[in-house]
Amino acid sequence: MVYLQELVKQKGKNVLKKEQQAWITRLKGMPHKTPFMVTDLAIVHENAKVITEALPRVGIYYAIKSNSDERIIETIDPIVAGYDIASLGEYKHLKNLGVASERMLYSNPVKIPEHIQKTYEGGVRHFAFDSMDEISKLSTYAPGSEVYLRIKVSDYGSRFPLSKKFGVDPLHAVAYMDMAAEKGLKPTGLAFHVGSQSENPHSWAVAFETCGEIIKKLSAVGIDISFINIGGGFPASYTERINSLKQIADIINKSITKHIPDHVKIVAEPGRFISATSSVIVTSVIGRETRGSSDWLFIDMGVFQGLLEPLEIDSWRYPIFTNYGKKAAAFSKSFVLTGPTCDAYDTLGLDYELPSNLKMGDRLYIGSAGAYTKVYASNFNGFSPPKTYYLENQK
Ligand SMILES: Cc1ncc(COP(=O)(O)O)c(C=O)c1O
């Protein structure tokens, strides 16, 4: 087996990463019909444990939007403090799994009124906001709730920025919190998100400094902050070098000590970090053709069955490996890798380096496929999302 993405140039060297080597062992004896996903619950457990231990002052609330798989939730439930929810649907999903409403933070800043009403009736008491309309909705449908203001922070260096869509300018924080109090809500929290897959750990440092300043200003007008929700953004390993969680955690832990009063509780909502590396999607080549000067490889799993992130960012690459021998790296070539539907946008990338002799029926393994994949899946063109199989107690 050869892991081929950024490693192709290192011909002859051991091009397999330790994790890919381990996946190869785990995937042996899985002849199921492709495409399918394999989720290793031991990895999910480990990821949840690692982030909990690295951030001792931070309560971990898993963002189920990244992967709402029941087995994942059951696996991490004893480790995490709770969950971030984005909708009534996510609330119901967690309730069906027996999760108490007190362990849910409704962190989507702009919510559907009925969703606020039903989750409030079900016992949710923490809601994010970042607009006047939201204050009005919350005061009507979730009266007296604890609300946290999403502020805009730098998402520079993140692969999936969020600050265009969400967050008020920190300059206006006092005004918004004041208005929430006037409407009978309890403005007790601040929230930010540095953007998903952040490759810039300093974003957190700057965001904490901003929160520290806002806390002082709020205190001067008699509003006490009791918690800060720092969202997600913790990067998972794909094809590019990333900062280790330890590096990020050091910065976060120091920033909390420096800028945030001791009595303020900190919570985080990691999604991708916990779920991405837990899963591999196994797919088969269903056709190969030369179109103009490009070689196209058609596989039975594409954008619309869940691999949507390449549509969001052109340069997004999954780590893809094959069951070709190690020497295949010397005979690799660039392929346009495309999915099975009739839509030209159903394409994972224009320049995937893969063994040159790949042919119909060969399997490709798409690594780090656990986050923001099957939650996106549709049945477009009649293709089903991949079925999931589980591995446990592998470590
Ligand atoms: C409010 C909120 N919390 C948490 C997350 C999870 O982020 P990530 O998967 O980068 O950890 C998101 C992602 O969009 C979010 O919007």
Short mmCIF file of C-alpha atoms and ligand atoms in Angstrom, two decimals:
data_model
loop_
_atom_site.label_atom_id
_atom_site.label_comp_id
_atom_site.label_asym_id
_atom_site.label_seq_id
_atom_site.Cartn_x
_atom_site.Cartn_y
_atom_site.Cartn_z
CA MET A 1 0.00 0.00 0.00
CA VAL A 2 1.18 3.49 -0.74
CA TYR A 3 0.08 6.78 0.70
CA LEU A 4 0.56 9.05 -2.25
CA GLN A 5 -0.58 12.61 -1.80
CA GLU A 6 2.23 15.04 -0.96
CA LEU A 7 4.60 12.07 -0.69
CA VAL A 8 4.95 11.11 -4.30
CA LYS A 9 8.17 13.04 -4.74
CA GLN A 10 9.88 10.94 -2.07
CA LYS A 11 10.16 7.98 -4.42
CA GLY A 12 11.67 4.88 -2.88
CA LYS A 13 11.40 6.20 0.66
CA ASN A 14 8.90 4.87 3.13
CA VAL A 15 5.99 6.94 1.90
CA LEU A 16 3.43 5.54 4.28
CA LYS A 17 2.49 7.49 7.36
CA LYS A 18 2.09 5.50 10.55
CA GLU A 19 -1.66 6.14 10.61
CA GLN A 20 -2.12 4.95 7.02
CA GLN A 21 -0.11 1.83 7.79
CA ALA A 22 -2.43 1.17 10.70
CA TRP A 23 -5.51 1.71 8.51
CA ILE A 24 -4.22 -0.80 6.00
CA THR A 25 -4.10 -3.42 8.73
CA ARG A 26 -7.58 -2.50 9.94
CA LEU A 27 -9.09 -2.54 6.45
CA LYS A 28 -7.86 -6.04 5.67
CA GLY A 29 -10.75 -8.46 5.44
CA MET A 30 -13.34 -5.79 4.59
CA PRO A 31 -14.55 -6.91 1.17
CA HIS A 32 -17.92 -5.12 1.49
CA LYS A 33 -19.53 -3.53 -1.52
CA THR A 34 -18.13 -0.04 -2.15
CA PRO A 35 -18.53 2.75 -1.36
CA PHE A 36 -18.47 2.28 2.39
CA MET A 37 -17.12 4.11 5.41
CA VAL A 38 -15.14 2.51 8.19
CA THR A 39 -15.19 4.34 11.52
CA ASP A 40 -12.72 3.35 14.18
CA LEU A 41 -14.38 4.13 17.50
CA ALA A 42 -11.08 3.78 19.34
CA ILE A 43 -9.76 6.79 17.39
CA VAL A 44 -12.85 8.85 18.22
CA HIS A 45 -12.40 7.95 21.89
CA GLU A 46 -8.72 8.86 21.77
CA ASN A 47 -9.37 12.21 20.03
CA ALA A 48 -11.99 13.18 22.62
CA LYS A 49 -9.67 12.19 25.45
CA VAL A 50 -6.68 14.03 24.00
CA ILE A 51 -8.51 17.34 23.61
CA THR A 52 -10.14 17.07 27.04
CA GLU A 53 -6.78 16.49 28.70
CA ALA A 54 -4.96 19.17 26.69
CA LEU A 55 -7.44 21.87 27.77
CA PRO A 56 -8.01 21.27 31.49
CA ARG A 57 -9.92 24.52 32.05
CA VAL A 58 -12.18 23.98 29.07
CA GLY A 59 -15.45 22.01 29.00
CA ILE A 60 -15.71 20.04 25.76
CA TYR A 61 -19.07 20.14 23.91
CA TYR A 62 -18.85 17.98 20.77
CA ALA A 63 -20.22 19.65 17.61
CA ILE A 64 -22.40 16.87 16.20
CA LYS A 65 -22.77 18.82 12.96
CA SER A 66 -19.39 17.34 11.96
CA ASN A 67 -20.60 13.76 12.37
CA SER A 68 -23.79 12.88 14.22
CA ASP A 69 -23.25 9.13 14.13
CA GLU A 70 -24.88 7.49 17.17
CA ARG A 71 -21.95 5.18 17.79
CA ILE A 72 -19.58 8.17 17.87
CA ILE A 73 -21.82 10.01 20.33
CA GLU A 74 -22.15 6.94 22.56
CA THR A 75 -18.38 6.45 22.49
CA ILE A 76 -17.45 9.96 23.59
CA ASP A 77 -20.42 10.62 25.87
CA PRO A 78 -18.63 9.62 29.09
CA ILE A 79 -15.72 11.95 28.20
CA VAL A 80 -17.39 15.14 26.96
CA ALA A 81 -19.29 17.72 29.01
CA GLY A 82 -22.03 17.99 26.36
CA TYR A 83 -22.91 18.97 22.81
CA ASP A 84 -23.26 21.95 20.50
CA ILE A 85 -26.56 21.91 18.61
CA ALA A 86 -27.48 23.88 15.49
CA SER A 87 -31.16 22.97 15.10
CA LEU A 88 -34.22 21.22 16.51
CA GLY A 89 -33.20 18.18 14.46
CA GLU A 90 -29.88 17.90 16.29
CA TYR A 91 -31.66 18.41 19.62
CA LYS A 92 -34.09 15.56 18.84
CA HIS A 93 -31.26 13.31 17.71
CA LEU A 94 -29.46 13.79 21.03
CA LYS A 95 -32.68 13.37 23.04
CA ASN A 96 -33.30 10.05 21.29
CA LEU A 97 -29.88 8.98 22.49
CA GLY A 98 -30.77 9.96 26.07
CA VAL A 99 -28.72 13.15 26.33
CA ALA A 100 -30.03 15.63 28.94
CA SER A 101 -31.04 19.06 27.62
CA GLU A 102 -28.82 20.77 30.21
CA ARG A 103 -25.83 19.36 28.33
CA MET A 104 -26.75 21.15 25.10
CA LEU A 105 -25.61 24.58 23.91
CA TYR A 106 -27.67 26.00 21.08
CA SER A 107 -24.80 27.82 19.37
CA ASN A 108 -26.21 28.57 15.94
CA PRO A 109 -26.50 32.39 16.19
CA VAL A 110 -29.55 32.71 13.89
CA LYS A 111 -32.29 30.21 14.65
CA ILE A 112 -35.73 29.25 13.36
CA PRO A 113 -38.33 30.50 15.88
CA GLU A 114 -40.05 27.11 16.20
CA HIS A 115 -36.68 25.48 16.92
CA ILE A 116 -36.03 27.94 19.75
CA GLN A 117 -39.50 27.36 21.19
CA LYS A 118 -39.34 23.54 21.08
CA THR A 119 -35.81 23.23 22.44
CA TYR A 120 -36.65 25.72 25.21
CA GLU A 121 -39.77 23.70 26.10
CA GLY A 122 -37.49 20.66 26.17
CA GLY A 123 -35.18 22.31 28.71
CA VAL A 124 -32.37 23.93 26.68
CA ARG A 125 -31.35 27.16 28.43
CA HIS A 126 -28.22 28.38 26.60
CA PHE A 127 -28.59 30.17 23.28
CA ALA A 128 -26.17 32.11 21.07
CA PHE A 129 -27.14 35.39 19.40
CA ASP A 130 -25.55 38.07 17.23
CA SER A 131 -28.41 40.28 16.09
CA MET A 132 -31.37 42.34 17.25
CA ASP A 133 -33.78 39.95 15.57
CA GLU A 134 -32.34 37.08 17.55
CA ILE A 135 -32.73 38.99 20.83
CA SER A 136 -36.35 39.53 19.92
CA LYS A 137 -36.92 35.84 19.01
CA LEU A 138 -35.16 34.59 22.14
CA SER A 139 -37.05 36.91 24.46
CA THR A 140 -40.34 35.64 22.96
CA TYR A 141 -39.61 31.90 22.66
CA ALA A 142 -36.93 31.31 25.33
CA PRO A 143 -37.69 33.94 28.00
CA GLY A 144 -35.15 34.35 30.78
CA SER A 145 -32.56 32.12 29.07
CA GLU A 146 -28.81 32.55 29.37
CA VAL A 147 -27.60 34.04 26.12
CA TYR A 148 -24.10 34.37 24.72
CA LEU A 149 -23.03 36.95 22.18
CA ARG A 150 -21.09 35.70 19.17
CA ILE A 151 -18.38 38.24 18.41
CA LYS A 152 -16.45 38.53 15.18
CA VAL A 153 -12.81 37.48 15.57
CA SER A 154 -10.04 36.97 13.04
CA ASP A 155 -10.37 33.68 11.16
CA TYR A 156 -7.18 34.34 9.21
CA GLY A 157 -5.45 31.04 8.48
CA SER A 158 -8.56 28.89 8.74
CA ARG A 159 -9.59 26.75 5.76
CA PHE A 160 -13.31 27.34 6.33
CA PRO A 161 -13.79 30.95 7.54
CA LEU A 162 -17.00 31.82 9.36
CA SER A 163 -16.63 35.46 10.35
CA LYS A 164 -18.33 36.89 7.28
CA LYS A 165 -21.58 35.19 8.16
CA PHE A 166 -21.53 35.42 11.95
CA GLY A 167 -20.45 37.68 14.78
CA VAL A 168 -20.89 41.28 15.87
CA ASP A 169 -18.06 43.78 15.92
CA PRO A 170 -16.55 43.67 19.45
CA LEU A 171 -17.06 47.47 19.59
CA HIS A 172 -20.81 46.87 19.78
CA ALA A 173 -20.70 44.05 22.34
CA VAL A 174 -21.81 46.17 25.29
CA ALA A 175 -24.78 47.57 23.36
CA TYR A 176 -26.00 44.12 22.29
CA MET A 177 -25.62 42.65 25.80
CA ASP A 178 -27.46 45.64 27.26
CA MET A 179 -30.34 45.16 24.82
CA ALA A 180 -30.56 41.45 25.69
CA ALA A 181 -30.78 42.33 29.40
CA GLU A 182 -33.49 44.92 28.70
CA LYS A 183 -35.52 42.18 26.98
CA GLY A 184 -35.38 40.00 30.11
CA LEU A 185 -32.66 37.62 28.89
CA LYS A 186 -29.57 36.79 30.96
CA PRO A 187 -26.55 38.01 28.95
CA THR A 188 -23.96 35.83 30.67
CA GLY A 189 -21.69 34.64 27.88
CA LEU A 190 -19.46 35.50 24.94
CA ALA A 191 -18.72 33.26 21.97
CA PHE A 192 -16.33 33.21 19.04
CA HIS A 193 -15.15 30.81 16.34
CA VAL A 194 -11.75 31.16 14.67
CA GLY A 195 -12.93 29.30 11.54
CA SER A 196 -12.88 25.57 10.88
CA GLN A 197 -9.53 23.80 10.35
CA SER A 198 -7.56 26.74 11.70
CA GLU A 199 -3.90 26.64 10.83
CA ASN A 200 -3.18 29.78 12.84
CA PRO A 201 -3.08 29.18 16.62
CA HIS A 202 -2.58 32.90 17.27
CA SER A 203 -6.21 33.48 16.32
CA TRP A 204 -7.19 32.05 19.69
CA ALA A 205 -4.74 34.31 21.55
CA VAL A 206 -6.12 37.44 19.88
CA ALA A 207 -9.71 36.30 20.45
CA PHE A 208 -9.11 35.76 24.18
CA GLU A 209 -7.51 39.19 24.46
CA THR A 210 -10.61 40.71 22.83
CA CYS A 211 -12.88 38.78 25.21
CA GLY A 212 -10.84 40.01 28.20
CA GLU A 213 -11.37 43.62 27.09
CA ILE A 214 -15.10 43.11 26.54
CA ILE A 215 -15.47 41.46 29.96
CA LYS A 216 -13.96 44.58 31.59
CA LYS A 217 -16.25 46.92 29.65
CA LEU A 218 -19.31 44.83 30.51
CA SER A 219 -18.35 44.67 34.16
CA ALA A 220 -18.18 48.49 34.21
CA VAL A 221 -21.86 48.60 33.21
CA GLY A 222 -22.88 45.88 35.68
CA ILE A 223 -22.99 42.87 33.31
CA ASP A 224 -21.01 39.86 34.56
CA ILE A 225 -19.76 37.25 32.15
CA SER A 226 -19.76 33.71 33.51
CA PHE A 227 -18.71 31.73 30.41
CA ILE A 228 -16.96 31.99 27.06
CA ASN A 229 -17.73 29.59 24.24
CA ILE A 230 -14.68 29.30 21.96
CA GLY A 231 -16.39 27.13 19.31
CA GLY A 232 -14.32 24.72 17.21
CA GLY A 233 -11.58 25.19 14.64
CA PHE A 234 -9.09 22.66 16.06
CA PRO A 235 -7.42 21.20 12.97
CA ALA A 236 -7.39 17.54 11.98
CA SER A 237 -4.67 15.85 9.96
CA TYR A 238 -5.29 15.78 6.19
CA THR A 239 -2.52 16.23 3.60
CA GLU A 240 -0.92 19.40 4.92
CA ARG A 241 1.25 20.00 7.94
CA ILE A 242 -0.76 21.40 10.83
CA ASN A 243 0.01 22.69 14.29
CA SER A 244 -0.19 19.97 16.90
CA LEU A 245 -3.00 20.14 19.40
CA LYS A 246 -0.35 20.62 22.07
CA GLN A 247 0.92 23.82 20.39
CA ILE A 248 -2.62 25.16 20.13
CA ALA A 249 -3.54 24.11 23.66
CA ASP A 250 -0.42 25.83 25.08
CA ILE A 251 -1.49 29.10 23.46
CA ILE A 252 -5.10 28.71 24.60
CA ASN A 253 -4.20 27.76 28.16
CA LYS A 254 -1.77 30.69 28.49
CA SER A 255 -4.25 33.14 26.95
CA ILE A 256 -6.98 32.07 29.37
CA THR A 257 -4.67 32.63 32.34
CA LYS A 258 -3.54 35.99 30.98
CA HIS A 259 -6.83 37.53 29.86
CA ILE A 260 -9.78 35.78 31.48
CA PRO A 261 -10.83 36.09 35.14
CA ASP A 262 -10.71 32.82 37.11
CA HIS A 263 -14.45 32.59 37.72
CA VAL A 264 -15.28 32.57 33.98
CA LYS A 265 -15.97 29.08 32.66
CA ILE A 266 -14.58 28.25 29.20
CA VAL A 267 -16.25 25.81 26.83
CA ALA A 268 -15.19 24.60 23.37
CA GLU A 269 -17.15 22.88 20.62
CA PRO A 270 -14.71 20.78 18.60
CA GLY A 271 -16.21 18.84 15.71
CA ARG A 272 -13.62 18.10 13.05
CA PHE A 273 -10.82 17.38 15.53
CA ILE A 274 -12.82 14.58 17.15
CA SER A 275 -14.44 13.00 14.09
CA ALA A 276 -12.24 13.56 10.99
CA THR A 277 -9.45 11.05 11.50
CA SER A 278 -11.82 8.39 12.82
CA SER A 279 -12.96 7.26 9.37
CA VAL A 280 -11.86 6.12 5.95
CA ILE A 281 -14.12 5.83 2.92
CA VAL A 282 -13.43 2.87 0.66
CA THR A 283 -14.34 3.49 -2.95
CA SER A 284 -13.78 1.73 -6.32
CA VAL A 285 -12.64 2.95 -9.70
CA ILE A 286 -15.60 2.65 -12.09
CA GLY A 287 -13.98 4.15 -15.18
CA ARG A 288 -10.85 5.77 -16.58
CA GLU A 289 -10.67 8.04 -19.61
CA THR A 290 -8.44 10.65 -21.20
CA ARG A 291 -10.30 13.90 -21.85
CA GLY A 292 -8.14 16.47 -23.66
CA SER A 293 -4.83 16.50 -21.84
CA SER A 294 -6.22 15.15 -18.56
CA ASP A 295 -6.67 11.65 -17.24
CA TRP A 296 -10.00 11.22 -15.51
CA LEU A 297 -10.62 8.63 -12.88
CA PHE A 298 -14.27 7.98 -12.08
CA ILE A 299 -14.99 6.50 -8.65
CA ASP A 300 -18.22 5.31 -7.03
CA MET A 301 -18.17 7.99 -4.29
CA GLY A 302 -18.34 11.71 -4.92
CA VAL A 303 -19.26 15.15 -3.75
CA PHE A 304 -22.99 14.50 -3.50
CA GLN A 305 -22.63 11.36 -1.38
CA GLY A 306 -20.83 13.50 1.20
CA LEU A 307 -17.39 14.60 -0.04
CA LEU A 308 -18.61 18.16 -0.38
CA GLU A 309 -15.70 20.11 1.09
CA PRO A 310 -13.75 20.14 -2.23
CA LEU A 311 -16.65 22.18 -3.62
CA GLU A 312 -16.17 24.74 -0.84
CA ILE A 313 -12.42 25.05 -1.39
CA ASP A 314 -10.72 24.23 -4.69
CA SER A 315 -7.47 23.27 -3.03
CA TRP A 316 -9.04 20.93 -0.48
CA ARG A 317 -7.40 17.50 -0.64
CA TYR A 318 -8.18 14.29 1.21
CA PRO A 319 -5.29 11.95 1.91
CA ILE A 320 -5.92 9.15 -0.57
CA PHE A 321 -4.09 5.84 -0.62
CA THR A 322 -4.34 2.67 -2.66
CA ASN A 323 -3.61 -1.03 -2.46
CA TYR A 324 -0.85 -0.77 -5.04
CA GLY A 325 2.67 -1.77 -4.01
CA LYS A 326 5.22 0.65 -2.61
CA LYS A 327 7.00 1.02 -5.97
CA ALA A 328 3.85 2.50 -7.48
CA ALA A 329 4.94 5.87 -6.16
CA ALA A 330 7.62 5.92 -8.86
CA PHE A 331 4.94 5.49 -11.51
CA SER A 332 2.36 7.95 -10.37
CA LYS A 333 0.49 10.47 -12.44
CA SER A 334 -1.94 13.28 -11.98
CA PHE A 335 -5.64 12.44 -12.27
CA VAL A 336 -8.85 14.39 -12.23
CA LEU A 337 -10.73 12.46 -9.57
CA THR A 338 -14.44 12.54 -10.14
CA GLY A 339 -17.61 11.03 -8.69
CA PRO A 340 -20.28 8.85 -10.30
CA THR A 341 -23.07 11.38 -10.95
CA CYS A 342 -23.78 13.21 -14.21
CA ASP A 343 -22.80 16.53 -12.64
CA ALA A 344 -19.40 17.98 -13.61
CA TYR A 345 -19.10 19.62 -10.18
CA ASP A 346 -19.06 16.14 -8.68
CA THR A 347 -15.25 16.29 -8.74
CA LEU A 348 -12.87 15.87 -5.79
CA GLY A 349 -9.83 17.49 -7.38
CA LEU A 350 -8.04 18.16 -10.64
CA ASP A 351 -4.59 16.93 -9.66
CA TYR A 352 -4.61 13.86 -7.45
CA GLU A 353 -1.28 12.02 -7.73
CA LEU A 354 -2.13 8.33 -7.91
CA PRO A 355 -0.55 5.17 -9.34
CA SER A 356 -0.43 5.49 -13.12
CA ASN A 357 -1.75 1.97 -13.72
CA LEU A 358 -4.94 2.34 -11.69
CA LYS A 359 -7.76 0.55 -13.46
CA MET A 360 -11.44 -0.23 -13.20
CA GLY A 361 -12.25 -2.23 -10.07
CA ASP A 362 -9.25 -0.97 -8.05
CA ARG A 363 -9.99 0.41 -4.62
CA LEU A 364 -9.08 3.87 -3.38
CA TYR A 365 -9.07 4.72 0.30
CA ILE A 366 -10.09 8.25 1.26
CA GLY A 367 -8.52 9.09 4.61
CA SER A 368 -9.62 11.59 7.30
CA ALA A 369 -13.17 11.29 5.97
CA GLY A 370 -15.04 11.33 9.29
CA ALA A 371 -15.94 15.03 9.49
CA TYR A 372 -18.40 16.95 7.33
CA THR A 373 -18.95 14.01 4.97
CA LYS A 374 -21.87 11.74 5.70
CA VAL A 375 -23.76 14.60 7.38
CA TYR A 376 -23.72 16.29 3.96
CA ALA A 377 -24.73 13.23 1.95
CA SER A 378 -27.67 13.25 -0.48
CA ASN A 379 -29.17 10.67 -2.84
CA PHE A 380 -28.58 12.90 -5.87
CA ASN A 381 -28.83 10.95 -9.15
CA GLY A 382 -29.97 7.91 -7.18
CA PHE A 383 -26.59 7.17 -5.61
CA SER A 384 -26.78 6.17 -1.94
CA PRO A 385 -24.47 7.58 0.73
CA PRO A 386 -21.89 5.06 1.94
CA LYS A 387 -22.91 2.62 4.66
CA THR A 388 -20.81 2.76 7.82
CA TYR A 389 -19.00 -0.17 9.42
CA TYR A 390 -17.35 0.12 12.80
CA LEU A 391 -14.08 -0.97 14.31
CA GLU A 392 -13.64 -0.91 18.06
CA ASN A 393 -11.03 -1.76 20.66
CA GLN A 394 -8.32 -1.74 18.06
CA LYS A 395 -5.71 0.07 20.14
C1 LIG B 1 -20.97 27.25 16.47
C2 LIG B 1 -20.03 26.18 16.00
N1 LIG B 1 -19.42 25.42 16.93
C3 LIG B 1 -18.58 24.43 16.56
C4 LIG B 1 -18.31 24.16 15.25
C5 LIG B 1 -17.39 23.03 14.90
O1 LIG B 1 -16.23 23.50 14.30
P1 LIG B 1 -15.03 22.51 13.93
O2 LIG B 1 -15.59 21.36 13.21
O3 LIG B 1 -14.09 23.34 13.17
O4 LIG B 1 -14.41 22.06 15.23
C6 LIG B 1 -18.90 24.95 14.24
C7 LIG B 1 -18.61 24.73 12.82
O5 LIG B 1 -19.14 25.30 11.92
C8 LIG B 1 -19.79 26.00 14.65
O6 LIG B 1 -20.40 26.77 13.73
#
